Amino acid sequence: MSDPTPLLFAADRLADRFRSMPQGRLTQLAPEGLRLARLLARQEEAVAAEGPARPEIPDAGIFAVGDQIALAAHDLAEALRGADREEAEAVLAEALAAVEQGYRLATTRSARM
């Protein structure tokens, strides 16, 4: 399996960015951060494919988004450990690109994610 360390590093960095954002900026970007967390959770669910489908990550408010991103990324990294190598590579690349795009937009002055 591919090393998920770059994904975990990028997701933790983005999560920290969300945790440290001024409230006004966080209010603007939280919906996009939640979408990213939900994307990562869907990827994890598709890779794991075990048991019944889980409910979608809830909107727990703007102050929870950073934690939701980090948790979803860590769950995805764990699911990738048991995945087919080719599938893991593709999912990991897609997830990393989405998280890095999120970080770029979260650190741009007035960008939208």
mmCIF file with all atom_site columns, N, CA, C and O in Angstrom, residues 69-104:
data_model
loop_
_atom_site.group_PDB
_atom_site.id
_atom_site.type_symbol
_atom_site.label_atom_id
_atom_site.label_alt_id
_atom_site.label_comp_id
_atom_site.label_asym_id
_atom_site.label_entity_id
_atom_site.label_seq_id
_atom_site.pdbx_PDB_ins_code
_atom_site.Cartn_x
_atom_site.Cartn_y
_atom_site.Cartn_z
_atom_site.occupancy
_atom_site.B_iso_or_equiv
_atom_site.pdbx_formal_charge
_atom_site.auth_seq_id
_atom_site.auth_comp_id
_atom_site.auth_asym_id
_atom_site.auth_atom_id
_atom_site.pdbx_PDB_model_num
ATOM 1   N N  . ILE A 1 69  ? -12.460 17.147 9.430  1.00 0.00 ? 69  ILE A N  1
ATOM 2   C CA . ILE A 1 69  ? -11.516 16.889 8.332  1.00 0.00 ? 69  ILE A CA 1
ATOM 3   C C  . ILE A 1 69  ? -10.431 15.922 8.798  1.00 0.00 ? 69  ILE A C  1
ATOM 4   O O  . ILE A 1 69  ? -10.122 14.941 8.120  1.00 0.00 ? 69  ILE A O  1
ATOM 5   N N  . ALA A 1 70  ? -9.854  16.196 9.955  1.00 0.00 ? 70  ALA A N  1
ATOM 6   C CA . ALA A 1 70  ? -8.779  15.343 10.470 1.00 0.00 ? 70  ALA A CA 1
ATOM 7   C C  . ALA A 1 70  ? -9.275  13.918 10.704 1.00 0.00 ? 70  ALA A C  1
ATOM 8   O O  . ALA A 1 70  ? -8.607  12.945 10.313 1.00 0.00 ? 70  ALA A O  1
ATOM 9   N N  . LEU A 1 71  ? -10.413 13.776 11.333 1.00 0.00 ? 71  LEU A N  1
ATOM 10  C CA . LEU A 1 71  ? -10.941 12.443 11.629 1.00 0.00 ? 71  LEU A CA 1
ATOM 11  C C  . LEU A 1 71  ? -11.230 11.665 10.349 1.00 0.00 ? 71  LEU A C  1
ATOM 12  O O  . LEU A 1 71  ? -10.870 10.493 10.232 1.00 0.00 ? 71  LEU A O  1
ATOM 13  N N  . ALA A 1 72  ? -11.863 12.316 9.389  1.00 0.00 ? 72  ALA A N  1
ATOM 14  C CA . ALA A 1 72  ? -12.178 11.636 8.129  1.00 0.00 ? 72  ALA A CA 1
ATOM 15  C C  . ALA A 1 72  ? -10.906 11.201 7.406  1.00 0.00 ? 72  ALA A C  1
ATOM 16  O O  . ALA A 1 72  ? -10.847 10.093 6.850  1.00 0.00 ? 72  ALA A O  1
ATOM 17  N N  . ALA A 1 73  ? -9.880  12.031 7.410  1.00 0.00 ? 73  ALA A N  1
ATOM 18  C CA . ALA A 1 73  ? -8.618  11.674 6.747  1.00 0.00 ? 73  ALA A CA 1
ATOM 19  C C  . ALA A 1 73  ? -7.935  10.508 7.454  1.00 0.00 ? 73  ALA A C  1
ATOM 20  O O  . ALA A 1 73  ? -7.409  9.599  6.795  1.00 0.00 ? 73  ALA A O  1
ATOM 21  N N  . HIS A 1 74  ? -7.945  10.511 8.769  1.00 0.00 ? 74  HIS A N  1
ATOM 22  C CA . HIS A 1 74  ? -7.313  9.419  9.514  1.00 0.00 ? 74  HIS A CA 1
ATOM 23  C C  . HIS A 1 74  ? -8.081  8.110  9.311  1.00 0.00 ? 74  HIS A C  1
ATOM 24  O O  . HIS A 1 74  ? -7.465  7.044  9.185  1.00 0.00 ? 74  HIS A O  1
ATOM 25  N N  . ASP A 1 75  ? -9.411  8.183  9.259  1.00 0.00 ? 75  ASP A N  1
ATOM 26  C CA . ASP A 1 75  ? -10.205 6.980  8.984  1.00 0.00 ? 75  ASP A CA 1
ATOM 27  C C  . ASP A 1 75  ? -9.914  6.456  7.581  1.00 0.00 ? 75  ASP A C  1
ATOM 28  O O  . ASP A 1 75  ? -9.799  5.246  7.376  1.00 0.00 ? 75  ASP A O  1
ATOM 29  N N  . LEU A 1 76  ? -9.783  7.353  6.619  1.00 0.00 ? 76  LEU A N  1
ATOM 30  C CA . LEU A 1 76  ? -9.466  6.936  5.250  1.00 0.00 ? 76  LEU A CA 1
ATOM 31  C C  . LEU A 1 76  ? -8.093  6.277  5.206  1.00 0.00 ? 76  LEU A C  1
ATOM 32  O O  . LEU A 1 76  ? -7.928  5.222  4.582  1.00 0.00 ? 76  LEU A O  1
ATOM 33  N N  . ALA A 1 77  ? -7.123  6.857  5.858  1.00 0.00 ? 77  ALA A N  1
ATOM 34  C CA . ALA A 1 77  ? -5.770  6.274  5.861  1.00 0.00 ? 77  ALA A CA 1
ATOM 35  C C  . ALA A 1 77  ? -5.794  4.861  6.442  1.00 0.00 ? 77  ALA A C  1
ATOM 36  O O  . ALA A 1 77  ? -5.138  3.955  5.915  1.00 0.00 ? 77  ALA A O  1
ATOM 37  N N  . GLU A 1 78  ? -6.572  4.658  7.483  1.00 0.00 ? 78  GLU A N  1
ATOM 38  C CA . GLU A 1 78  ? -6.677  3.327  8.092  1.00 0.00 ? 78  GLU A CA 1
ATOM 39  C C  . GLU A 1 78  ? -7.350  2.346  7.133  1.00 0.00 ? 78  GLU A C  1
ATOM 40  O O  . GLU A 1 78  ? -6.905  1.205  7.001  1.00 0.00 ? 78  GLU A O  1
ATOM 41  N N  . ALA A 1 79  ? -8.393  2.779  6.446  1.00 0.00 ? 79  ALA A N  1
ATOM 42  C CA . ALA A 1 79  ? -9.084  1.905  5.496  1.00 0.00 ? 79  ALA A CA 1
ATOM 43  C C  . ALA A 1 79  ? -8.172  1.525  4.329  1.00 0.00 ? 79  ALA A C  1
ATOM 44  O O  . ALA A 1 79  ? -8.253  0.414  3.810  1.00 0.00 ? 79  ALA A O  1
ATOM 45  N N  . LEU A 1 80  ? -7.303  2.439  3.939  1.00 0.00 ? 80  LEU A N  1
ATOM 46  C CA . LEU A 1 80  ? -6.411  2.167  2.816  1.00 0.00 ? 80  LEU A CA 1
ATOM 47  C C  . LEU A 1 80  ? -5.388  1.080  3.134  1.00 0.00 ? 80  LEU A C  1
ATOM 48  O O  . LEU A 1 80  ? -4.859  0.448  2.226  1.00 0.00 ? 80  LEU A O  1
ATOM 49  N N  . ARG A 1 81  ? -5.142  0.850  4.406  1.00 0.00 ? 81  ARG A N  1
ATOM 50  C CA . ARG A 1 81  ? -4.182  -0.198 4.790  1.00 0.00 ? 81  ARG A CA 1
ATOM 51  C C  . ARG A 1 81  ? -4.613  -1.574 4.287  1.00 0.00 ? 81  ARG A C  1
ATOM 52  O O  . ARG A 1 81  ? -3.776  -2.397 3.963  1.00 0.00 ? 81  ARG A O  1
ATOM 53  N N  . GLY A 1 82  ? -5.901  -1.818 4.229  1.00 0.00 ? 82  GLY A N  1
ATOM 54  C CA . GLY A 1 82  ? -6.391  -3.117 3.788  1.00 0.00 ? 82  GLY A CA 1
ATOM 55  C C  . GLY A 1 82  ? -6.872  -3.145 2.353  1.00 0.00 ? 82  GLY A C  1
ATOM 56  O O  . GLY A 1 82  ? -7.394  -4.158 1.898  1.00 0.00 ? 82  GLY A O  1
ATOM 57  N N  . ALA A 1 83  ? -6.694  -2.069 1.643  1.00 0.00 ? 83  ALA A N  1
ATOM 58  C CA . ALA A 1 83  ? -7.212  -1.979 0.271  1.00 0.00 ? 83  ALA A CA 1
ATOM 59  C C  . ALA A 1 83  ? -6.221  -2.550 -0.733 1.00 0.00 ? 83  ALA A C  1
ATOM 60  O O  . ALA A 1 83  ? -5.019  -2.635 -0.476 1.00 0.00 ? 83  ALA A O  1
ATOM 61  N N  . ASP A 1 84  ? -6.756  -2.907 -1.877 1.00 0.00 ? 84  ASP A N  1
ATOM 62  C CA . ASP A 1 84  ? -5.945  -3.317 -3.013 1.00 0.00 ? 84  ASP A CA 1
ATOM 63  C C  . ASP A 1 84  ? -4.969  -2.182 -3.340 1.00 0.00 ? 84  ASP A C  1
ATOM 64  O O  . ASP A 1 84  ? -5.352  -1.017 -3.326 1.00 0.00 ? 84  ASP A O  1
ATOM 65  N N  . ARG A 1 85  ? -3.739  -2.517 -3.641 1.00 0.00 ? 85  ARG A N  1
ATOM 66  C CA . ARG A 1 85  ? -2.708  -1.503 -3.855 1.00 0.00 ? 85  ARG A CA 1
ATOM 67  C C  . ARG A 1 85  ? -3.082  -0.492 -4.936 1.00 0.00 ? 85  ARG A C  1
ATOM 68  O O  . ARG A 1 85  ? -2.933  0.713  -4.757 1.00 0.00 ? 85  ARG A O  1
ATOM 69  N N  . GLU A 1 86  ? -3.575  -0.977 -6.059 1.00 0.00 ? 86  GLU A N  1
ATOM 70  C CA . GLU A 1 86  ? -3.926  -0.071 -7.157 1.00 0.00 ? 86  GLU A CA 1
ATOM 71  C C  . GLU A 1 86  ? -5.071  0.859  -6.748 1.00 0.00 ? 86  GLU A C  1
ATOM 72  O O  . GLU A 1 86  ? -5.031  2.059  -7.017 1.00 0.00 ? 86  GLU A O  1
ATOM 73  N N  . GLU A 1 87  ? -6.081  0.299  -6.093 1.00 0.00 ? 87  GLU A N  1
ATOM 74  C CA . GLU A 1 87  ? -7.202  1.109  -5.625 1.00 0.00 ? 87  GLU A CA 1
ATOM 75  C C  . GLU A 1 87  ? -6.723  2.126  -4.593 1.00 0.00 ? 87  GLU A C  1
ATOM 76  O O  . GLU A 1 87  ? -7.098  3.299  -4.631 1.00 0.00 ? 87  GLU A O  1
ATOM 77  N N  . ALA A 1 88  ? -5.858  1.681  -3.686 1.00 0.00 ? 88  ALA A N  1
ATOM 78  C CA . ALA A 1 88  ? -5.352  2.570  -2.634 1.00 0.00 ? 88  ALA A CA 1
ATOM 79  C C  . ALA A 1 88  ? -4.579  3.733  -3.237 1.00 0.00 ? 88  ALA A C  1
ATOM 80  O O  . ALA A 1 88  ? -4.734  4.874  -2.788 1.00 0.00 ? 88  ALA A O  1
ATOM 81  N N  . GLU A 1 89  ? -3.758  3.460  -4.223 1.00 0.00 ? 89  GLU A N  1
ATOM 82  C CA . GLU A 1 89  ? -2.974  4.518  -4.872 1.00 0.00 ? 89  GLU A CA 1
ATOM 83  C C  . GLU A 1 89  ? -3.880  5.593  -5.463 1.00 0.00 ? 89  GLU A C  1
ATOM 84  O O  . GLU A 1 89  ? -3.645  6.781  -5.298 1.00 0.00 ? 89  GLU A O  1
ATOM 85  N N  . ALA A 1 90  ? -4.925  5.162  -6.174 1.00 0.00 ? 90  ALA A N  1
ATOM 86  C CA . ALA A 1 90  ? -5.828  6.101  -6.831 1.00 0.00 ? 90  ALA A CA 1
ATOM 87  C C  . ALA A 1 90  ? -6.615  6.927  -5.817 1.00 0.00 ? 90  ALA A C  1
ATOM 88  O O  . ALA A 1 90  ? -6.724  8.149  -5.949 1.00 0.00 ? 90  ALA A O  1
ATOM 89  N N  . VAL A 1 91  ? -7.146  6.271  -4.804 1.00 0.00 ? 91  VAL A N  1
ATOM 90  C CA . VAL A 1 91  ? -7.924  6.976  -3.779 1.00 0.00 ? 91  VAL A CA 1
ATOM 91  C C  . VAL A 1 91  ? -7.030  7.934  -3.001 1.00 0.00 ? 91  VAL A C  1
ATOM 92  O O  . VAL A 1 91  ? -7.412  9.078  -2.726 1.00 0.00 ? 91  VAL A O  1
ATOM 93  N N  . LEU A 1 92  ? -5.842  7.479  -2.658 1.00 0.00 ? 92  LEU A N  1
ATOM 94  C CA . LEU A 1 92  ? -4.906  8.321  -1.911 1.00 0.00 ? 92  LEU A CA 1
ATOM 95  C C  . LEU A 1 92  ? -4.539  9.571  -2.703 1.00 0.00 ? 92  LEU A C  1
ATOM 96  O O  . LEU A 1 92  ? -4.535  10.680 -2.164 1.00 0.00 ? 92  LEU A O  1
ATOM 97  N N  . ALA A 1 93  ? -4.272  9.409  -3.983 1.00 0.00 ? 93  ALA A N  1
ATOM 98  C CA . ALA A 1 93  ? -3.923  10.561 -4.826 1.00 0.00 ? 93  ALA A CA 1
ATOM 99  C C  . ALA A 1 93  ? -5.078  11.552 -4.914 1.00 0.00 ? 93  ALA A C  1
ATOM 100 O O  . ALA A 1 93  ? -4.882  12.765 -4.808 1.00 0.00 ? 93  ALA A O  1
ATOM 101 N N  . GLU A 1 94  ? -6.285  11.045 -5.083 1.00 0.00 ? 94  GLU A N  1
ATOM 102 C CA . GLU A 1 94  ? -7.464  11.917 -5.169 1.00 0.00 ? 94  GLU A CA 1
ATOM 103 C C  . GLU A 1 94  ? -7.700  12.647 -3.846 1.00 0.00 ? 94  GLU A C  1
ATOM 104 O O  . GLU A 1 94  ? -7.971  13.851 -3.835 1.00 0.00 ? 94  GLU A O  1
ATOM 105 N N  . ALA A 1 95  ? -7.602  11.932 -2.754 1.00 0.00 ? 95  ALA A N  1
ATOM 106 C CA . ALA A 1 95  ? -7.824  12.544 -1.440 1.00 0.00 ? 95  ALA A CA 1
ATOM 107 C C  . ALA A 1 95  ? -6.764  13.598 -1.140 1.00 0.00 ? 95  ALA A C  1
ATOM 108 O O  . ALA A 1 95  ? -7.083  14.691 -0.657 1.00 0.00 ? 95  ALA A O  1
ATOM 109 N N  . LEU A 1 96  ? -5.512  13.281 -1.427 1.00 0.00 ? 96  LEU A N  1
ATOM 110 C CA . LEU A 1 96  ? -4.432  14.235 -1.177 1.00 0.00 ? 96  LEU A CA 1
ATOM 111 C C  . LEU A 1 96  ? -4.623  15.499 -2.010 1.00 0.00 ? 96  LEU A C  1
ATOM 112 O O  . LEU A 1 96  ? -4.455  16.614 -1.506 1.00 0.00 ? 96  LEU A O  1
ATOM 113 N N  . ALA A 1 97  ? -4.999  15.344 -3.268 1.00 0.00 ? 97  ALA A N  1
ATOM 114 C CA . ALA A 1 97  ? -5.230  16.514 -4.123 1.00 0.00 ? 97  ALA A CA 1
ATOM 115 C C  . ALA A 1 97  ? -6.363  17.377 -3.571 1.00 0.00 ? 97  ALA A C  1
ATOM 116 O O  . ALA A 1 97  ? -6.264  18.609 -3.560 1.00 0.00 ? 97  ALA A O  1
ATOM 117 N N  . ALA A 1 98  ? -7.430  16.756 -3.099 1.00 0.00 ? 98  ALA A N  1
ATOM 118 C CA . ALA A 1 98  ? -8.562  17.511 -2.553 1.00 0.00 ? 98  ALA A CA 1
ATOM 119 C C  . ALA A 1 98  ? -8.167  18.263 -1.288 1.00 0.00 ? 98  ALA A C  1
ATOM 120 O O  . ALA A 1 98  ? -8.528  19.434 -1.104 1.00 0.00 ? 98  ALA A O  1
ATOM 121 N N  . VAL A 1 99  ? -7.397  17.626 -0.424 1.00 0.00 ? 99  VAL A N  1
ATOM 122 C CA . VAL A 1 99  ? -6.966  18.274 0.820  1.00 0.00 ? 99  VAL A CA 1
ATOM 123 C C  . VAL A 1 99  ? -5.993  19.415 0.516  1.00 0.00 ? 99  VAL A C  1
ATOM 124 O O  . VAL A 1 99  ? -6.104  20.501 1.094  1.00 0.00 ? 99  VAL A O  1
ATOM 125 N N  . GLU A 1 100 ? -5.062  19.187 -0.392 1.00 0.00 ? 100 GLU A N  1
ATOM 126 C CA . GLU A 1 100 ? -4.113  20.254 -0.742 1.00 0.00 ? 100 GLU A CA 1
ATOM 127 C C  . GLU A 1 100 ? -4.821  21.443 -1.384 1.00 0.00 ? 100 GLU A C  1
ATOM 128 O O  . GLU A 1 100 ? -4.483  22.594 -1.109 1.00 0.00 ? 100 GLU A O  1
ATOM 129 N N  . GLN A 1 101 ? -5.812  21.177 -2.219 1.00 0.00 ? 101 GLN A N  1
ATOM 130 C CA . GLN A 1 101 ? -6.604  22.258 -2.810 1.00 0.00 ? 101 GLN A CA 1
ATOM 131 C C  . GLN A 1 101 ? -7.339  23.014 -1.703 1.00 0.00 ? 101 GLN A C  1
ATOM 132 O O  . GLN A 1 101 ? -7.389  24.250 -1.719 1.00 0.00 ? 101 GLN A O  1
ATOM 133 N N  . GLY A 1 102 ? -7.883  22.304 -0.765 1.00 0.00 ? 102 GLY A N  1
ATOM 134 C CA . GLY A 1 102 ? -8.557  22.941 0.365  1.00 0.00 ? 102 GLY A CA 1
ATOM 135 C C  . GLY A 1 102 ? -7.623  23.837 1.150  1.00 0.00 ? 102 GLY A C  1
ATOM 136 O O  . GLY A 1 102 ? -7.990  24.948 1.546  1.00 0.00 ? 102 GLY A O  1
ATOM 137 N N  . TYR A 1 103 ? -6.390  23.387 1.357  1.00 0.00 ? 103 TYR A N  1
ATOM 138 C CA . TYR A 1 103 ? -5.429  24.199 2.100  1.00 0.00 ? 103 TYR A CA 1
ATOM 139 C C  . TYR A 1 103 ? -5.066  25.464 1.322  1.00 0.00 ? 103 TYR A C  1
ATOM 140 O O  . TYR A 1 103 ? -5.001  26.551 1.892  1.00 0.00 ? 103 TYR A O  1
ATOM 141 N N  . ARG A 1 104 ? -4.832  25.309 0.030  1.00 0.00 ? 104 ARG A N  1
ATOM 142 C CA . ARG A 1 104 ? -4.508  26.491 -0.779 1.00 0.00 ? 104 ARG A CA 1
ATOM 143 C C  . ARG A 1 104 ? -5.621  27.528 -0.699 1.00 0.00 ? 104 ARG A C  1
ATOM 144 O O  . ARG A 1 104 ? -5.361  28.717 -0.529 1.00 0.00 ? 104 ARG A O  1
#
